[in-house]
mmCIF file of C-alpha atoms in Angstrom:
data_model
loop_
_atom_site.group_PDB
_atom_site.id
_atom_site.type_symbol
_atom_site.label_atom_id
_atom_site.label_comp_id
_atom_site.label_asym_id
_atom_site.label_seq_id
_atom_site.Cartn_x
_atom_site.Cartn_y
_atom_site.Cartn_z
ATOM 1 C CA MET A 1057 31.399 15.241 26.226
ATOM 2 C CA VAL A 1058 29.084 12.798 24.472
ATOM 3 C CA GLU A 1059 25.961 11.351 26.101
ATOM 4 C CA TRP A 1060 23.465 8.915 24.624
ATOM 5 C CA PHE A 1061 20.024 8.406 26.198
ATOM 6 C CA LYS A 1062 17.452 5.722 25.499
ATOM 7 C CA GLN A 1063 14.119 7.331 26.247
ATOM 8 C CA ASP A 1064 15.297 9.389 29.274
ATOM 9 C CA ALA A 1065 17.819 6.916 30.679
ATOM 10 C CA LEU A 1066 21.552 7.527 30.182
ATOM 11 C CA VAL A 1067 23.050 4.481 28.424
ATOM 12 C CA TYR A 1068 26.442 5.778 27.261
ATOM 13 C CA LYS A 1069 28.792 8.593 28.272
ATOM 14 C CA PHE A 1070 32.181 9.732 27.013
ATOM 15 C CA GLU A 1071 34.119 12.700 28.356
ATOM 16 C CA ARG A 1072 37.606 13.947 27.637
ATOM 17 C CA ASN A 1073 39.677 15.521 30.465
ATOM 18 C CA GLY A 1074 42.831 17.417 29.686
ATOM 19 C CA SER A 1075 44.873 16.009 32.572
ATOM 20 C CA ASP A 1076 43.241 12.621 33.280
ATOM 21 C CA GLY A 1077 42.690 11.547 29.676
ATOM 22 C CA SER A 1078 39.330 10.174 28.514
ATOM 23 C CA LYS A 1079 36.611 8.358 30.413
ATOM 24 C CA GLU A 1080 34.054 6.075 28.804
ATOM 25 C CA ARG A 1081 31.058 4.524 30.524
ATOM 26 C CA SER A 1082 28.291 2.342 29.163
ATOM 27 C CA ASP A 1083 25.404 0.739 31.026
ATOM 28 C CA GLN A 1084 25.267 -2.039 28.437
ATOM 29 C CA ASN A 1085 28.200 -4.002 26.986
ATOM 30 C CA GLN A 1086 26.775 -3.976 23.466
ATOM 31 C CA LEU A 1087 26.754 -0.140 23.284
ATOM 32 C CA SER A 1088 29.805 1.759 22.105
ATOM 33 C CA VAL A 1089 31.022 4.832 20.242
ATOM 34 C CA SER A 1090 34.160 4.935 18.126
ATOM 35 C CA THR A 1091 36.215 7.318 20.281
ATOM 36 C CA LEU A 1092 38.730 7.768 17.471
ATOM 37 C CA HIS A 1093 36.047 9.433 15.346
ATOM 38 C CA ILE A 1094 34.642 11.763 17.995
ATOM 39 C CA SER A 1095 37.311 14.381 17.265
ATOM 40 C CA THR A 1096 36.088 14.477 13.638
ATOM 41 C CA GLY A 1097 32.507 15.063 14.730
ATOM 42 C CA ASN A 1098 31.219 11.476 14.458
ATOM 43 C CA ALA A 1099 29.603 10.283 17.703
ATOM 44 C CA SER A 1100 27.474 7.512 16.205
ATOM 45 C CA LEU A 1101 26.273 4.873 18.669
ATOM 46 C CA ILE A 1102 27.002 1.274 17.730
ATOM 47 C CA LEU A 1103 24.513 -1.406 18.826
ATOM 48 C CA LYS A 1104 26.169 -4.826 18.884
ATOM 49 C CA ARG A 1105 23.996 -7.941 18.615
ATOM 50 C CA SER A 1106 20.934 -5.712 18.474
ATOM 51 C CA GLY A 1107 17.471 -7.183 18.978
ATOM 52 C CA PHE A 1108 13.886 -6.233 19.786
ATOM 53 C CA LYS A 1109 14.918 -5.040 23.253
ATOM 54 C CA ASP A 1110 16.953 -2.242 21.643
ATOM 55 C CA ARG A 1111 13.996 -0.638 19.864
ATOM 56 C CA GLY A 1112 12.856 2.818 20.931
ATOM 57 C CA ALA A 1113 13.873 6.471 20.850
ATOM 58 C CA TYR A 1114 17.508 7.460 21.342
ATOM 59 C CA ARG A 1115 18.854 10.967 21.979
ATOM 60 C CA CYS A 1116 22.433 12.192 21.641
ATOM 61 C CA HIS A 1117 23.888 15.186 23.526
ATOM 62 C CA VAL A 1118 27.271 16.499 22.382
ATOM 63 C CA GLN A 1119 28.838 19.273 24.471
ATOM 64 C CA THR A 1120 31.473 21.405 22.742
ATOM 65 C CA SER A 1121 33.082 24.783 23.354
ATOM 66 C CA GLY A 1122 30.371 26.268 21.176
ATOM 67 C CA GLY A 1123 27.455 24.811 23.122
ATOM 68 C CA VAL A 1124 25.343 21.631 23.227
ATOM 69 C CA LEU A 1125 24.156 19.802 20.108
ATOM 70 C CA ILE A 1126 21.155 17.452 20.377
ATOM 71 C CA ALA A 1127 20.086 14.803 17.855
ATOM 72 C CA SER A 1128 17.350 12.160 18.025
ATOM 73 C CA VAL A 1129 16.974 8.831 16.255
ATOM 74 C CA TRP A 1130 14.574 5.875 16.395
ATOM 75 C CA VAL A 1131 15.488 2.192 16.368
ATOM 76 C CA ALA A 1132 12.357 0.815 14.770
ATOM 77 C CA ALA A 1133 10.724 -1.872 12.662
ATOM 78 C CA PRO A 1134 9.777 0.220 9.612
ATOM 79 C CA ILE A 1135 6.677 -0.062 7.452
ATOM 80 C CA ARG A 1136 7.392 -2.506 4.616
ATOM 81 C CA GLY A 1137 3.965 -2.835 3.007
ATOM 82 C CA LEU A 1138 0.432 -1.447 3.141
ATOM 83 C CA PHE A 1139 -2.650 -3.462 2.171
ATOM 84 C CA LEU A 1140 -6.071 -2.111 1.176
ATOM 85 C CA GLU A 1141 -9.019 -4.298 0.214
ATOM 86 C CA LEU A 1142 -12.799 -4.200 -0.091
ATOM 87 C CA SER A 1143 -15.003 -6.740 1.667
ATOM 88 C CA ARG A 1144 -18.743 -7.279 1.412
ATOM 89 C CA LEU A 1145 -19.675 -8.734 4.778
ATOM 90 C CA SER A 1146 -22.521 -8.143 7.238
ATOM 91 C CA GLY A 1147 -24.715 -6.565 4.564
ATOM 92 C CA TYR A 1148 -22.455 -3.591 3.738
ATOM 93 C CA GLU A 1149 -19.230 -2.804 1.912
ATOM 94 C CA GLU A 1150 -16.176 -2.113 4.031
ATOM 95 C CA LEU A 1151 -12.632 -1.019 3.206
ATOM 96 C CA LYS A 1152 -9.855 -2.576 5.253
ATOM 97 C CA CYS A 1153 -6.409 -0.959 5.492
ATOM 98 C CA SER A 1154 -3.726 -2.945 7.312
ATOM 99 C CA VAL A 1155 -0.012 -2.951 8.089
ATOM 100 C CA ARG A 1156 1.908 -5.668 9.945
ATOM 101 C CA ASP A 1157 5.017 -6.097 12.100
ATOM 102 C CA VAL A 1158 5.931 -2.445 12.698
ATOM 103 C CA TYR A 1159 7.326 -0.502 15.642
ATOM 104 C CA PRO A 1160 6.385 1.952 17.002
ATOM 105 C CA ALA A 1161 2.642 2.050 16.312
ATOM 106 C CA PRO A 1162 1.999 4.167 13.182
ATOM 107 C CA ARG A 1163 -0.607 6.862 12.538
ATOM 108 C CA VAL A 1164 -3.478 5.990 10.153
ATOM 109 C CA THR A 1165 -5.666 8.561 8.359
ATOM 110 C CA TRP A 1166 -8.323 8.336 5.626
ATOM 111 C CA ASP A 1167 -9.215 10.679 2.758
ATOM 112 C CA THR A 1168 -11.330 10.591 -0.373
ATOM 113 C CA GLU A 1169 -10.741 12.007 -3.826
ATOM 114 C CA PRO A 1170 -12.649 14.123 -4.608
ATOM 115 C CA PRO A 1171 -13.174 15.289 -0.986
ATOM 116 C CA THR A 1172 -16.549 14.566 0.546
ATOM 117 C CA TYR A 1173 -18.466 16.603 3.090
ATOM 118 C CA GLU A 1174 -19.685 13.423 4.767
ATOM 119 C CA ALA A 1175 -17.672 12.570 7.888
ATOM 120 C CA LEU A 1176 -15.401 9.537 7.620
ATOM 121 C CA ARG A 1177 -15.618 7.335 10.713
ATOM 122 C CA PRO A 1178 -12.946 4.648 10.501
ATOM 123 C CA VAL A 1179 -12.397 2.131 13.277
ATOM 124 C CA THR A 1180 -8.680 1.520 13.867
ATOM 125 C CA ARG A 1181 -7.304 -1.263 16.060
ATOM 126 C CA MET A 1182 -3.681 -1.846 17.009
ATOM 127 C CA HIS A 1183 -2.334 -5.063 18.512
ATOM 128 C CA ALA A 1184 1.203 -5.769 19.759
ATOM 129 C CA ASP A 1185 2.546 -9.328 19.763
ATOM 130 C CA ARG A 1186 4.925 -10.835 22.334
ATOM 131 C CA THR A 1187 7.931 -9.162 20.698
ATOM 132 C CA GLY A 1188 6.304 -5.723 20.740
ATOM 133 C CA LEU A 1189 5.662 -5.497 16.989
ATOM 134 C CA PHE A 1190 2.333 -3.935 16.016
ATOM 135 C CA THR A 1191 -0.353 -5.080 13.599
ATOM 136 C CA VAL A 1192 -2.702 -2.255 12.607
ATOM 137 C CA ASP A 1193 -6.181 -2.809 11.179
ATOM 138 C CA SER A 1194 -8.263 0.226 10.115
ATOM 139 C CA ARG A 1195 -11.770 -0.252 8.669
ATOM 140 C CA LEU A 1196 -14.060 2.225 6.931
ATOM 141 C CA LYS A 1197 -17.601 1.711 5.646
ATOM 142 C CA ARG A 1198 -17.999 2.641 2.003
ATOM 143 C CA LEU A 1199 -20.200 5.727 1.695
ATOM 144 C CA LYS A 1200 -23.549 5.216 0.020
ATOM 145 C CA GLY A 1201 -24.747 7.294 -2.906
ATOM 146 C CA ASN A 1202 -21.279 8.194 -4.195
ATOM 147 C CA PRO A 1203 -19.808 5.197 -6.059
ATOM 148 C CA ALA A 1204 -17.150 7.281 -7.878
ATOM 149 C CA LEU A 1205 -15.132 8.080 -4.746
ATOM 150 C CA ASN A 1206 -11.497 7.097 -4.506
ATOM 151 C CA TYR A 1207 -10.732 5.988 -0.926
ATOM 152 C CA ILE A 1208 -7.205 6.745 0.295
ATOM 153 C CA CYS A 1209 -5.546 5.219 3.375
ATOM 154 C CA LYS A 1210 -2.374 6.944 4.630
ATOM 155 C CA VAL A 1211 0.050 5.480 7.167
ATOM 156 C CA SER A 1212 3.046 7.268 8.682
ATOM 157 C CA ALA A 1213 5.570 6.513 11.433
ATOM 158 C CA PRO A 1214 5.860 8.907 14.419
ATOM 159 C CA TYR A 1215 9.610 9.302 13.859
ATOM 160 C CA GLY A 1216 9.179 10.561 10.275
ATOM 161 C CA GLY A 1217 10.123 8.801 7.085
ATOM 162 C CA PRO A 1218 8.028 8.320 3.935
ATOM 163 C CA MET A 1219 4.238 8.485 3.963
ATOM 164 C CA TRP A 1220 2.715 5.207 2.727
ATOM 165 C CA THR A 1221 -0.530 5.454 0.743
ATOM 166 C CA ALA A 1222 -2.982 2.934 -0.668
ATOM 167 C CA SER A 1223 -6.125 3.915 -2.542
ATOM 168 C CA LEU A 1224 -9.059 2.025 -4.021
ATOM 169 C CA LYS A 1225 -11.944 2.748 -6.395
ATOM 170 C CA VAL A 1226 -14.692 0.304 -7.386
ATOM 171 C CA ARG A 1227 -17.214 0.545 -10.233
ATOM 172 C CA GLU A 1228 -19.615 -1.607 -12.272
ATOM 173 C CA ILE A 1229 -19.597 -1.496 -16.083
ATOM 174 C CA ARG A 1230 -21.955 -3.020 -18.636
ATOM 175 C CA GLY A 1231 -21.027 -3.636 -22.243
ATOM 176 C CA ALA A 1232 -22.431 -5.266 -25.355
ATOM 177 C CA GLU A 1233 -21.073 -8.325 -27.123
ATOM 178 C CA GLY A 1234 -18.729 -7.421 -29.977
ATOM 179 C CA LYS A 1235 -18.684 -3.704 -29.117
ATOM 180 C CA ASP A 1236 -15.368 -2.234 -27.926
ATOM 181 C CA LEU A 1237 -15.441 -1.115 -24.290
ATOM 182 C CA THR A 1238 -13.219 1.284 -22.319
ATOM 183 C CA LEU A 1239 -12.275 0.204 -18.782
ATOM 184 C CA PRO A 1240 -11.306 3.365 -16.832
ATOM 185 C CA CYS A 1241 -8.195 3.645 -14.671
ATOM 186 C CA SER A 1242 -6.403 6.853 -13.637
ATOM 187 C CA ALA A 1243 -3.532 7.362 -11.206
ATOM 188 C CA PRO A 1244 -4.120 9.867 -8.346
ATOM 189 C CA SER A 1245 -2.474 13.269 -8.622
ATOM 190 C CA TYR A 1246 0.224 12.351 -6.068
ATOM 191 C CA MET A 1247 1.525 9.417 -8.170
ATOM 192 C CA ASP A 1248 3.923 10.247 -10.999
ATOM 193 C CA ASN A 1249 5.455 7.872 -13.558
ATOM 194 C CA ALA A 1250 4.127 4.728 -11.869
ATOM 195 C CA ALA A 1251 4.177 1.149 -13.144
ATOM 196 C CA LEU A 1252 0.812 -0.275 -14.260
ATOM 197 C CA HIS A 1253 -0.525 -3.821 -13.978
ATOM 198 C CA TRP A 1254 -3.904 -5.144 -15.241
ATOM 199 C CA THR A 1255 -5.420 -8.470 -14.129
ATOM 200 C CA PHE A 1256 -8.663 -10.333 -14.878
ATOM 201 C CA SER A 1257 -10.520 -12.721 -12.597
ATOM 202 C CA SER A 1258 -13.572 -14.878 -13.160
ATOM 203 C CA GLY A 1259 -14.498 -17.303 -10.435
ATOM 204 C CA GLU A 1260 -11.391 -18.354 -8.511
ATOM 205 C CA GLU A 1261 -8.811 -17.777 -11.254
ATOM 206 C CA THR A 1262 -6.829 -14.551 -11.691
ATOM 207 C CA SER A 1263 -4.563 -13.880 -14.660
ATOM 208 C CA THR A 1264 -2.348 -11.029 -15.835
ATOM 209 C CA ILE A 1265 -3.652 -9.424 -19.016
ATOM 210 C CA LEU A 1266 -1.316 -6.423 -19.444
ATOM 211 C CA SER A 1267 1.728 -4.803 -17.781
ATOM 212 C CA TYR A 1268 3.451 -1.445 -18.313
ATOM 213 C CA ASP A 1269 7.036 -0.814 -17.181
ATOM 214 C CA SER A 1270 7.463 2.867 -16.274
ATOM 215 C CA ARG A 1271 11.249 2.732 -16.816
ATOM 216 C CA SER A 1272 11.411 1.082 -20.211
ATOM 217 C CA LYS A 1273 7.949 2.328 -21.337
ATOM 218 C CA HIS A 1274 7.362 -1.232 -22.524
ATOM 219 C CA ILE A 1275 3.874 -2.781 -22.695
ATOM 220 C CA SER A 1276 3.478 -6.555 -22.528
ATOM 221 C CA SER A 1277 0.325 -8.640 -22.859
ATOM 222 C CA PRO A 1278 0.217 -12.465 -22.957
ATOM 223 C CA PRO A 1279 -1.941 -14.421 -25.428
ATOM 224 C CA PRO A 1280 -4.839 -14.590 -25.928
ATOM 225 C CA TRP A 1281 -5.303 -11.209 -24.211
ATOM 226 C CA ASP A 1282 -2.919 -9.457 -26.607
ATOM 227 C CA SER A 1283 -5.688 -9.758 -29.221
ATOM 228 C CA TYR A 1284 -8.363 -8.259 -26.980
ATOM 229 C CA VAL A 1285 -6.774 -5.426 -24.950
ATOM 230 C CA GLU A 1286 -5.036 -2.199 -25.921
ATOM 231 C CA LEU A 1287 -3.329 0.574 -23.945
ATOM 232 C CA ASP A 1288 -2.135 4.023 -25.042
ATOM 233 C CA ALA A 1289 1.529 4.098 -23.948
ATOM 234 C CA TYR A 1290 1.744 7.877 -24.385
ATOM 235 C CA LYS A 1291 -1.216 8.591 -22.092
ATOM 236 C CA VAL A 1292 -0.124 6.174 -19.372
ATOM 237 C CA THR A 1293 3.002 8.277 -18.731
ATOM 238 C CA PHE A 1294 0.598 10.997 -17.549
ATOM 239 C CA GLY A 1295 -1.369 8.642 -15.280
ATOM 240 C CA GLU A 1296 -4.080 7.606 -17.747
ATOM 241 C CA GLY A 1297 -4.123 3.816 -17.739
ATOM 242 C CA SER A 1298 -7.577 3.085 -19.185
ATOM 243 C CA LEU A 1299 -7.787 -0.189 -21.086
ATOM 244 C CA ARG A 1300 -9.615 -0.775 -24.365
ATOM 245 C CA LEU A 1301 -11.393 -4.141 -24.457
ATOM 246 C CA MET A 1302 -11.954 -5.146 -28.084
ATOM 247 C CA ASP A 1303 -14.651 -7.463 -29.444
ATOM 248 C CA PRO A 1304 -15.726 -8.697 -25.983
ATOM 249 C CA LYS A 1305 -17.740 -11.904 -25.525
ATOM 250 C CA PRO A 1306 -20.171 -12.566 -22.641
ATOM 251 C CA LEU A 1307 -18.640 -15.735 -21.219
ATOM 252 C CA GLU A 1308 -14.977 -15.066 -21.911
ATOM 253 C CA HIS A 1309 -14.859 -11.407 -20.864
ATOM 254 C CA SER A 1310 -17.424 -10.914 -18.108
ATOM 255 C CA GLY A 1311 -15.638 -10.681 -14.785
ATOM 256 C CA SER A 1312 -13.507 -8.404 -12.621
ATOM 257 C CA TYR A 1313 -10.789 -6.269 -14.246
ATOM 258 C CA THR A 1314 -8.294 -4.762 -11.806
ATOM 259 C CA CYS A 1315 -5.698 -2.107 -12.582
ATOM 260 C CA GLU A 1316 -2.894 -1.220 -10.180
ATOM 261 C CA PHE A 1317 -0.557 1.779 -10.335
ATOM 262 C CA SER A 1318 2.435 1.259 -8.042
ATOM 263 C CA LEU A 1319 5.426 3.190 -6.717
ATOM 264 C CA GLN A 1320 7.764 2.319 -3.839
ATOM 265 C CA HIS A 1321 5.490 3.705 -1.104
ATOM 266 C CA SER A 1322 2.189 4.168 -2.961
ATOM 267 C CA LYS A 1323 -0.341 1.909 -4.610
ATOM 268 C CA HIS A 1324 -3.609 2.779 -6.377
ATOM 269 C CA THR A 1325 -6.125 0.076 -7.344
ATOM 270 C CA GLU A 1326 -9.343 0.197 -9.379
ATOM 271 C CA HIS A 1327 -11.777 -2.717 -9.663
ATOM 272 C CA ASN A 1328 -14.061 -2.771 -12.721
ATOM 273 C CA ASP A 1329 -16.798 -5.410 -12.419
ATOM 274 C CA VAL A 1330 -17.741 -5.948 -16.078
ATOM 275 C CA THR A 1331 -20.804 -7.670 -17.502
ATOM 276 C CA ILE A 1332 -20.979 -8.261 -21.273
ATOM 277 C CA GLY A 1333 -24.501 -8.714 -22.639
ATOM 278 C CA ASP A 1334 -26.066 -9.320 -26.060
ATOM 279 C CA PRO A 1335 -25.295 -6.958 -28.982
ATOM 280 C CA SER A 1336 -28.565 -5.055 -28.588
ATOM 281 C CA GLY A 1337 -27.334 -3.762 -25.248
ATOM 282 C CA GLU A 1338 -30.526 -4.947 -23.531
ATOM 283 C CA MET A 1339 -29.219 -6.894 -20.556
ATOM 284 C CA ASP A 1340 -30.780 -8.405 -17.508
ATOM 285 C CA GLU A 1341 -29.319 -7.666 -14.079
ATOM 286 C CA PRO A 1342 -25.657 -8.710 -14.053
ATOM 287 C CA MET A 1343 -24.849 -12.129 -12.620
ATOM 288 C CA THR A 1344 -22.887 -12.392 -9.415
ATOM 289 C CA ARG A 1345 -19.490 -14.079 -9.585
ATOM 290 C CA THR A 1346 -20.928 -17.282 -8.091
ATOM 291 C CA GLU A 1347 -23.812 -17.292 -10.577
ATOM 292 C CA ARG A 1348 -21.389 -16.794 -13.453
ATOM 293 C CA VAL A 1349 -19.227 -19.757 -12.363
ATOM 294 C CA LEU A 1350 -22.293 -22.004 -12.052
ATOM 295 C CA PHE A 1351 -23.563 -20.865 -15.452
ATOM 296 C CA GLU A 1352 -20.230 -21.601 -17.115
ATOM 297 C CA SER A 1353 -20.150 -25.038 -15.470
ATOM 298 C CA TYR A 1354 -23.669 -25.718 -16.729
ATOM 299 C CA LYS A 1355 -22.753 -24.710 -20.308
ATOM 300 C CA SER A 1356 -19.670 -26.946 -20.290
ATOM 301 C CA CYS A 1357 -21.770 -29.916 -19.122
ATOM 302 C CA THR A 1358 -24.700 -29.458 -21.511
ATOM 303 C CA GLY A 1359 -22.635 -28.486 -24.566
ATOM 304 C CA PRO A 1360 -24.001 -26.510 -27.532
ATOM 305 C CA ASP A 1361 -27.688 -26.571 -28.423
#
């Protein structure tokens, strides 16, 4: 005998009687089992014209001469992407971890690397739309006094499957004009042989400056950045993706450098806010991004002295 339950409600039943033949009953026309395959041990349930109404937990009971076998399966909208970003609103820095259009509601946890003794107090909100799909938004204030922390958001489905992770580290770096500068970036211990992507942004524009393909071990960098950046291909295979910025100039190379290690279910991002000052290394307080854009606009209008 084969029985399929959705939650705790019986939705399909098949039983074989020696004298009367076989009996098959289904509470829904779109549910069926290939009776020809049951004798070979395959009692898979077929959902025809499936939709959102079919989501949920299903349980199969198979009764044989040796006893009863039970198996469970979820019909779900799986996690397809995880997003982690840093915002500077309301006078403090806040990390936002989000996932969209999933079912059932996932579990969200936070960690730091290295671990911190200070309690993490994220605020997680879950909202279901009219179709029952969930959007999850988890926010965590960045801890003060420990700028080197790597913040890790982990999301998992209640029915199992892969753990999704996204992590973020932010730092400020000052350099001197014409003096080579190292921009740090290291993959977390749980990421192995990941692809690497470096971008640069100043004002509203963002451009790719270097990419590393973990399969081919190939490094590519478009001009003019190929003359200014360098990466050790041997070290990056071990998770060391630090970038060497050569002969930097204040206006051209001050900005935000972002590196991203990525695997199928994991992503690690590091933001390096870089300010290049005069060769003596004596710099005023770094300009904000808005101040830098206004300064560049002013220089383009006034021209050289």
